[in-house]
C-alpha atoms as one frame of an Amber mdcrd trajectory, in Angstrom:
protein
 -97.796 -63.599-112.357-101.247 -62.684-111.806-102.494 -59.851-109.976-104.149
 -60.323-106.842-107.898 -59.236-106.551-108.683 -57.003-103.824-112.483 -56.495
-102.770-114.127 -53.797-100.360-116.037 -55.809 -97.903-116.502 -59.737 -99.022
-115.222 -62.175-101.435-115.801 -65.934-102.541-113.299 -68.536-103.954-113.822
 -71.787-105.743-112.019 -73.676-108.626-115.083 -73.387-110.901-116.068 -69.639
-112.197-119.818 -70.585-111.913-119.482 -71.874-108.135-117.940 -68.547-107.274
-120.699 -66.788-108.976-123.564 -68.401-107.017-121.253 -67.519-103.624-121.068
 -63.805-105.083-124.867 -63.788-105.891-125.912 -64.912-102.462-123.479 -62.146
-100.722-124.567 -59.329-103.016-128.154 -60.492-101.841-127.416 -59.975 -98.142
-126.514 -63.650 -97.347-123.647 -64.421 -94.909-120.338 -66.518 -95.840-121.845
 -69.929 -94.463-124.919 -69.535 -96.609-122.964 -68.531 -99.650-120.909 -71.760
 -99.169-123.865 -73.804 -98.827-125.153 -72.610-101.863-121.808 -73.069-103.720
-121.569 -76.326-102.845-125.105 -77.170-104.038-124.069 -75.750-107.346-120.736
 -77.568-107.451-122.650 -80.693-106.954-123.979 -80.039-110.581-121.147 -78.313
-112.129-118.563 -80.665-110.812-120.278 -84.046-110.760-117.311 -86.304-110.799
-115.787 -84.610-107.683-118.414 -83.510-105.303-121.919 -83.998-105.110-125.326
 -84.743-102.795-123.853 -88.091-102.407-120.500 -86.955-100.985-118.882 -85.966
 -97.623-117.704 -82.893 -96.497-115.560 -80.983 -93.623-115.759 -77.170 -92.432
-114.243 -74.680 -90.792-116.170 -71.558 -89.666-114.568 -68.445 -87.673-116.974
 -66.011 -85.961-115.837 -62.194 -86.427-115.438 -62.414 -82.274-112.657 -65.123
 -82.940-114.541 -68.459 -81.963-113.627 -71.249 -84.286-116.045 -74.276 -85.427
-115.370 -77.497 -87.037-118.155 -79.347 -88.815-117.342 -83.048 -89.379-119.889
 -84.453 -92.268-118.334 -87.581 -92.906-120.422 -90.576 -92.966-119.947 -94.057
 -91.395-119.881 -97.299 -92.664-123.311 -98.680 -93.119-124.845-101.664 -90.837
-123.810-104.574 -93.426-120.269-103.215 -94.380-118.584-106.013 -92.340-115.040
-107.481 -93.482-116.483-110.796 -93.463-119.066-109.664 -96.363-116.183-108.591
 -98.411-114.011-111.747 -97.712-116.940-113.749 -98.520-117.222-111.854-101.803
-113.521-112.756-102.548-112.224-109.288-102.052-108.465-108.627-101.072-109.081
-105.064-100.559-112.110-102.869-100.780-113.352-102.005-104.303-113.311 -98.385
-105.518-116.132 -98.652-107.745-119.657-100.364-107.725-122.526-100.913-105.243
-119.859-102.535-102.767-117.737 -99.184-103.027-120.922 -97.135-102.069-120.314
 -98.474 -98.416-120.581 -95.502 -96.126-123.395 -92.924 -95.380-122.974 -89.718
 -97.444-122.740 -86.669 -94.799-122.426 -83.505 -97.431-126.159 -82.662 -97.090
-126.458 -83.047 -93.499-123.326 -80.864 -93.193-124.878 -78.345 -95.137-128.000
 -78.493 -92.409-125.761 -78.092 -89.771-124.029 -75.038 -91.027-127.133 -73.174
 -92.043-128.049 -73.892 -88.143-125.010 -72.071 -87.486-125.446 -69.172 -90.073
-128.888 -68.859 -88.710-127.359 -68.295 -85.124-125.118 -65.633 -86.848-128.573
 -63.910 -88.302-128.533 -65.623 -91.402-132.013 -65.446 -93.044-131.695 -66.439
 -96.620-134.579 -69.076 -97.570-133.208 -72.430 -98.434-135.173 -72.415-101.933
-132.925 -69.191-102.668-129.800 -70.807-101.662-130.595 -73.909-103.805-131.847
 -72.033-106.906-128.662 -71.833-108.855-127.775 -75.676-108.421-131.780 -76.526
-109.722-131.189 -74.334-112.642-128.028 -75.541-113.426-129.392 -79.254-113.025
-132.168 -78.407-115.630-129.482 -77.486-118.146-130.478 -73.599-118.518-127.082
 -72.263-117.948-123.660 -72.870-119.656-121.075 -74.802-117.609-117.684 -76.150
-117.323-117.946 -79.730-115.796-115.302 -82.497-116.122-117.582 -84.556-118.204
-121.438 -84.152-118.774-123.284 -85.384-115.912-124.087 -89.144-116.248-127.640
 -89.852-117.530-130.289 -90.077-114.350-132.061 -93.532-114.307-128.758 -95.525
-115.368-128.805 -97.775-112.148-124.932 -98.476-111.260-123.649 -96.589-114.091
-119.910 -95.604-113.620-118.930 -92.266-114.552-115.931 -92.252-116.541-112.662
 -90.306-115.135-111.563 -86.850-116.636-107.917 -86.764-116.986-108.295 -82.921
-117.516-109.699 -82.192-114.031-112.562 -79.779-113.355-111.072 -76.735-114.992
-111.745 -78.291-118.666-113.172 -75.900-121.657-116.525 -74.420-121.130-119.700
 -76.658-122.697-123.110 -77.096-122.239-124.206 -79.021-119.129-126.537 -81.780
-119.863-129.410 -81.861-117.917-130.065 -84.011-115.176-134.046 -83.845-114.732
-134.028 -86.267-111.385-131.265 -84.264-109.763-133.038 -80.987-110.240-136.169
 -82.538-108.883-134.093 -83.966-105.842-133.049 -80.475-105.270-136.155 -79.194
-105.490-137.705 -81.195-103.078-134.866 -80.410-100.621-135.521 -76.614-101.060
-139.307 -77.551-100.427-139.019 -79.919 -97.612-135.817 -79.030 -96.099-132.259
 -80.815 -96.016-133.324 -83.448 -93.369-135.456 -84.803 -96.057-132.604 -86.397
 -97.876-132.049 -88.889 -95.025-135.601 -89.007 -93.396-138.117 -87.813 -95.831
-138.910 -88.714 -99.218-135.674 -88.148-100.931-134.040 -90.751 -98.144-136.914
 -93.146 -98.805-135.897 -93.250-102.497-131.980 -93.092-101.729-132.413 -96.123
 -99.476-134.596 -98.006-102.019-132.165 -97.605-104.566-128.927 -98.411-102.351
-130.627-101.617-101.605-131.458-102.410-105.226-127.881-102.226-105.962-126.597
-104.235-103.148-125.044-101.650-101.060-124.514-102.611 -97.320-125.999 -98.975
 -96.633-129.361 -99.414 -94.968-132.177 -97.036 -94.556-131.721 -96.916 -90.823
-128.080 -95.994 -91.493-129.387 -93.028 -93.271-132.017 -91.919 -90.768-129.665
 -92.126 -87.789-126.834 -89.988 -89.250-126.189 -86.340 -88.572-123.218 -84.366
 -89.199-121.439 -83.318 -85.891-120.215 -80.099 -84.567-116.516 -80.698 -83.030
-113.948 -78.693 -81.607-111.341 -77.937 -84.290-107.362 -78.513 -83.971-105.030
 -75.529 -83.671-101.425 -74.690 -83.576 -99.908 -71.236 -82.603 -97.273 -70.153
 -84.790 -94.851 -67.273 -84.641 -97.584 -64.926 -86.943-100.768 -66.770 -86.627
-102.897 -69.602 -84.996-103.771 -72.205 -87.924-107.030 -74.335 -87.596-108.113
 -77.638 -88.975-110.749 -80.196 -88.240-109.841 -83.307 -85.844-109.758 -87.096
 -87.160-110.816 -88.758 -89.148-109.654 -85.830 -91.186-105.999 -85.662 -91.717
-105.886 -81.889 -90.832-103.567 -82.813 -87.957-100.705 -83.484 -90.530-101.354
 -79.738 -91.922-101.067 -78.226 -88.473 -98.078 -80.421 -87.453 -96.013 -79.748
 -90.645 -96.746 -75.710 -90.059 -95.715 -75.854 -86.368 -92.613 -77.810 -87.159
 -91.525 -75.571 -89.850 -92.163 -72.629 -87.661 -89.687 -73.926 -84.923 -86.583
 -74.408 -87.615 -84.020 -71.794 -87.842 -84.485 -71.710 -91.465 -84.832 -68.144
 -93.553 -87.990 -67.933 -95.180 -86.919 -67.742 -98.677 -87.565 -70.015-101.992
 -84.394 -71.722-100.997 -83.282 -75.454-101.026 -83.091 -75.063 -97.129 -86.640
 -73.789 -96.688 -87.957 -76.343 -98.994 -85.888 -79.108 -97.326 -87.379 -78.136
 -93.997 -90.756 -78.157 -95.219 -90.379 -81.554 -97.184 -88.842 -83.233 -93.827
 -91.510 -81.559 -91.344 -94.281 -83.455 -93.709 -92.569 -86.544 -93.403 -92.442
 -86.297 -89.745 -96.349 -85.071 -89.782 -97.332 -87.950 -91.933 -95.592 -90.317
 -89.612 -97.968 -89.163 -86.741-100.938 -88.932 -89.028-100.840 -92.511 -90.004
-100.667 -93.531 -86.501-103.161 -91.383 -85.102-105.859 -90.446 -87.599-108.870
 -92.924 -88.046-112.252 -92.911 -86.696-112.584 -90.214 -83.713-113.682 -92.658
 -81.320-110.778 -95.095 -82.039-107.972 -92.321 -81.930-105.191 -93.708 -79.458
-104.079 -90.499 -78.242-105.641 -86.929 -78.065-104.343 -85.196 -81.031-103.971
 -81.831 -79.674-100.961 -83.493 -77.627 -98.715 -83.582 -80.749 -99.182 -79.570
 -81.087 -98.108 -78.669 -77.963 -94.854 -76.599 -78.309 -92.507 -79.090 -76.496
 -93.425 -82.013 -79.012 -93.155 -79.468 -82.055 -89.739 -78.498 -80.544 -88.599
 -82.009 -80.515 -89.774 -82.842 -83.867 -87.961 -79.829 -85.759 -84.837 -80.822
 -83.635 -84.644 -84.274 -85.289 -84.700 -83.000 -88.633 -81.097 -83.130 -90.275
 -80.327 -79.747 -92.205 -78.334 -81.549 -94.747 -79.915 -84.875 -95.363 -83.216
 -86.091 -96.436 -84.982 -88.798 -94.203 -86.378 -91.858 -95.761 -89.915 -91.621
 -96.512 -91.718 -94.847 -95.446 -95.240 -93.542 -95.301 -97.607 -95.674 -97.244
 -99.510 -94.398 -99.972-102.868 -92.764 -98.776-106.142 -93.431-101.044-106.237
 -91.101-103.840-109.085 -89.021-104.626-110.397 -85.555-105.797-111.967 -82.833
-103.569-113.295 -79.400-104.191-112.575 -76.307-101.800-114.601 -73.356-101.192
-113.782 -70.182 -99.236-116.008 -67.354 -98.291-115.522 -64.281 -96.136-118.391
 -61.761 -95.500-118.459 -58.269 -94.742-118.917 -58.861 -90.965-115.682 -61.024
 -91.240-117.468 -64.421 -91.054-115.084 -66.768 -92.644-115.742 -70.322 -94.109
-113.191 -72.907 -95.472-114.865 -76.297 -96.540-113.857 -79.219 -98.618-116.381
 -81.806-100.033-115.614 -85.140-102.044-117.056 -88.219-103.577-113.502 -89.944
-103.015-111.898 -91.441-105.907-113.232 -89.266-109.350-116.472 -90.313-110.177
-116.986 -91.915-106.555-118.288 -95.663-106.362-119.886 -94.938-110.191-123.231
 -95.692-108.779-125.987 -93.207-110.025-129.163 -93.642-108.032-131.984 -93.608
-110.572-134.633 -92.379-108.831-132.777 -89.032-107.411-129.695 -88.704-110.052
-127.552 -88.937-107.178-123.999 -90.171-107.670-122.950 -92.185-104.480-119.208
 -91.843-103.058-116.654 -94.301-102.401-115.162 -92.475 -99.328-114.990 -95.974
 -97.695-111.816 -96.325 -99.369-110.009 -95.163 -96.434-110.807 -98.391 -94.608
-108.843-101.499 -94.845-109.839-105.265 -94.871-107.309-106.214 -92.332-108.911
-106.980 -89.013-105.787-106.199 -87.176-104.812-103.167 -88.939-104.984 -99.558
 -87.933-108.217 -98.897 -90.024-110.415-102.001 -90.186-113.907-101.870 -91.737
-116.442-102.175 -89.236-120.227-100.839 -89.406-120.703 -97.511 -87.611-117.063
 -96.689 -87.984-115.836 -93.565 -90.147-113.017 -93.794 -92.188-110.124 -92.102
 -92.800-110.087 -88.778 -94.583-108.105 -86.643 -96.742-110.548 -83.713 -96.483
-108.730 -80.941 -94.585-109.837 -77.236 -94.898-107.514 -74.720 -93.253-108.125
 -71.229 -91.587-106.029 -68.975 -89.901-106.231 -65.967 -87.715-103.133 -63.687
 -87.489-101.749 -61.692 -84.665-102.273 -58.603 -86.610-105.862 -59.180 -87.279
-106.037 -60.641 -90.521-108.407 -63.931 -91.116-107.401 -66.184 -93.841-108.967
 -69.439 -95.246-107.294 -71.628 -97.669-107.437 -75.280 -99.035-106.894 -77.407
-101.817-108.117 -80.310-103.838-106.522 -83.698-104.077-105.039 -86.542-101.593
-102.272 -84.196-100.940-104.163 -81.271 -99.260-101.668 -80.773 -96.547 -98.598
 -80.355 -98.888-100.482 -77.936-101.105-101.830 -75.835 -97.858 -98.558 -75.633
 -95.955 -96.505 -74.843 -99.177 -98.987 -72.114 -99.835 -99.410 -70.787 -96.264
 -95.660 -70.443 -95.906 -95.282 -68.540 -98.812 -97.588 -66.140 -98.002 -97.240
 -66.136 -94.099 -93.605 -66.610 -94.179 -92.099 -65.306 -97.448 -94.356 -62.742
 -97.649 -95.982 -63.509-101.263 -99.362 -62.034-102.379-102.393 -64.457-102.426
-101.650 -64.800-106.244 -98.207 -65.825-106.191 -98.296 -68.212-103.134-100.892
 -70.070-105.097 -99.421 -69.902-108.898 -95.647 -70.531-107.937 -94.707 -74.011
-109.041 -95.262 -76.451-106.540 -93.895 -80.058-105.223 -95.777 -83.005-104.055
 -94.016 -85.940-101.875 -95.069 -89.098-103.078 -94.927 -92.248-101.283 -93.486
 -95.442-102.536 -95.490 -97.819-104.550 -95.326-101.344-105.234 -92.877-100.723
-108.127 -91.796 -97.179-107.529 -89.600 -95.896-104.485 -90.857 -92.620-102.801
 -90.309 -89.316-104.923 -90.563 -85.744-104.756 -92.698 -84.741-107.909 -92.113
 -81.173-109.145 -93.971 -79.217-111.815 -92.520 -78.666-115.047 -92.022 -75.020
-114.271 -90.311 -75.397-110.863 -86.810 -73.971-110.658 -84.550 -76.229-112.088
 -81.431 -75.036-109.854 -83.679 -75.388-106.790 -84.522 -78.834-107.955 -80.875
 -79.719-108.098 -80.137 -78.492-104.699 -82.697 -80.316-103.156 -81.455 -83.463
-104.997 -77.950 -82.653-103.632 -79.665 -83.080-100.220 -80.824 -86.592-100.875
 -84.488 -85.924-102.225 -85.318 -88.366-105.326 -86.790 -85.370-107.688 -88.759
 -86.311-110.717 -90.698 -84.102-112.806 -94.461 -84.766-113.139 -95.064 -83.178
-116.177 -97.775 -80.342-116.958-101.369 -79.843-116.922-104.230 -79.805-114.219
-103.661 -83.480-113.728-100.193 -83.357-112.615-100.712 -79.823-110.591-101.137
 -81.402-107.084-104.494 -79.926-106.131-106.420 -76.848-107.035-105.439 -74.240
-104.214-107.297 -71.478-102.931-106.944 -68.559-100.821-108.812 -65.540 -99.323
-107.460 -62.905 -96.766-109.379 -60.325 -95.039-107.620 -57.253 -93.675-108.671
 -55.648 -90.312-108.022 -52.066 -90.787-110.453 -51.358 -93.810-112.032 -54.601
 -94.234-110.823 -55.527 -97.598-110.453 -59.087 -98.858-107.923 -60.304-101.096
-107.828 -63.654-102.623-106.720 -66.134-105.288-108.089 -69.103-107.295-105.368
 -71.553-108.638-104.912 -71.167-112.450-104.231 -74.661-112.676-108.073 -75.512
-111.882-109.362 -72.237-113.962-111.477 -71.245-110.851-112.323 -67.652-109.730
-112.641 -65.102-106.688-115.301 -62.791-106.848-116.391 -60.247-104.290-118.039
 -57.010-103.135
């Protein structure tokens, strides 16, 4: 088991070492945690282009040293021409995951960076934008080594599809292929400001390329979009208060599962009883998620009502200690995402996630800018009577769900993971640290499981990593869980977890980055 790195005042964590290096550089130059996170997100757009980018969406959690928590929703709405009739008339039975018709929502990530920097400046941040984007520009020009999942797709290849990478973003280092158009786009944003992405020269180029490709996203959709500052959801646990973004993020599921587990009389150990309780808590959390999480203006009930103590007590009481319940949750849209964490010397803490949706996004590289557009519209349905129907201006369901915790003893923790099963990874790592007492490195490295919904050909299954304790797996099987081994390697590792915790007495920051992804934790 790896040692947990501990730093004197501040640290960053990311699933790619050069992304972490960018954040470290900003902190060392006097930047705050939000500024470091923006710089890291920009570098990740170049280093991990099949997972994140300027054409992605994002969600942020930020906690001020005084205790106030903020959530930023940088998810984009469906374009003006994105109607069910449009897709039905084209012969679609379900929304495509690739091509111009998959590029159906506004990309919100860059607007989220702009909103985050407004918050950074309110906390005294003064780092110029050109410095924050300098690493990303240098990397896009190909002047630094990088470990990308695949070389960046050639700029100017209209509608090109990025090949999927089975090895994940932690593959062996190689020389990054230059992307001159992306470098120019980043340079223009550094010069003109991030608002230029939607309402300036960059925005005009994006809109023109999307129109030529046949995307339903129009220029007015880009110009009218702004990321939103929203109130985070929270749940009070015995040891801490846990925060997550509200819908359309699935963060509610993370909080529900943690809250239900917290109210169960189960000893916090690596036992079958503990894992059974957590698995069953997740089943109940997902059942609520699937009824509630949708476009924020369409949510049928206040999400926080499900986090009240009496509701959590009822959910916990409904779980049978000796028998696994059926898992009937439909499979969510599968995608990749990238988590970034930062805590600075003042205690400002950031947990954020960005994603293109499925690996490679829509596959559409916009030739004038080198931007790979996302396919987060995969969270919609073409069933007009269903729960998440496609409609212009509506936001899709999002798997992106960063987490942040404030402990009663003064510790502050940021954590997250990549992949569609973020709540499962987060709750397992959080429970191992906060409940069992594992170090950050242990909590992240210990073998995990993933509760996988039934598909058209396979029943629901509890997938375990190859290194998972076989005796524990047998005990879970006896309780009625259908256990199946998922194999080895990054593609089977159920998300790349990350973790930072700041201690109040001496200001030290401990952290861990998942060895499954080859990331890094760096600090001052």
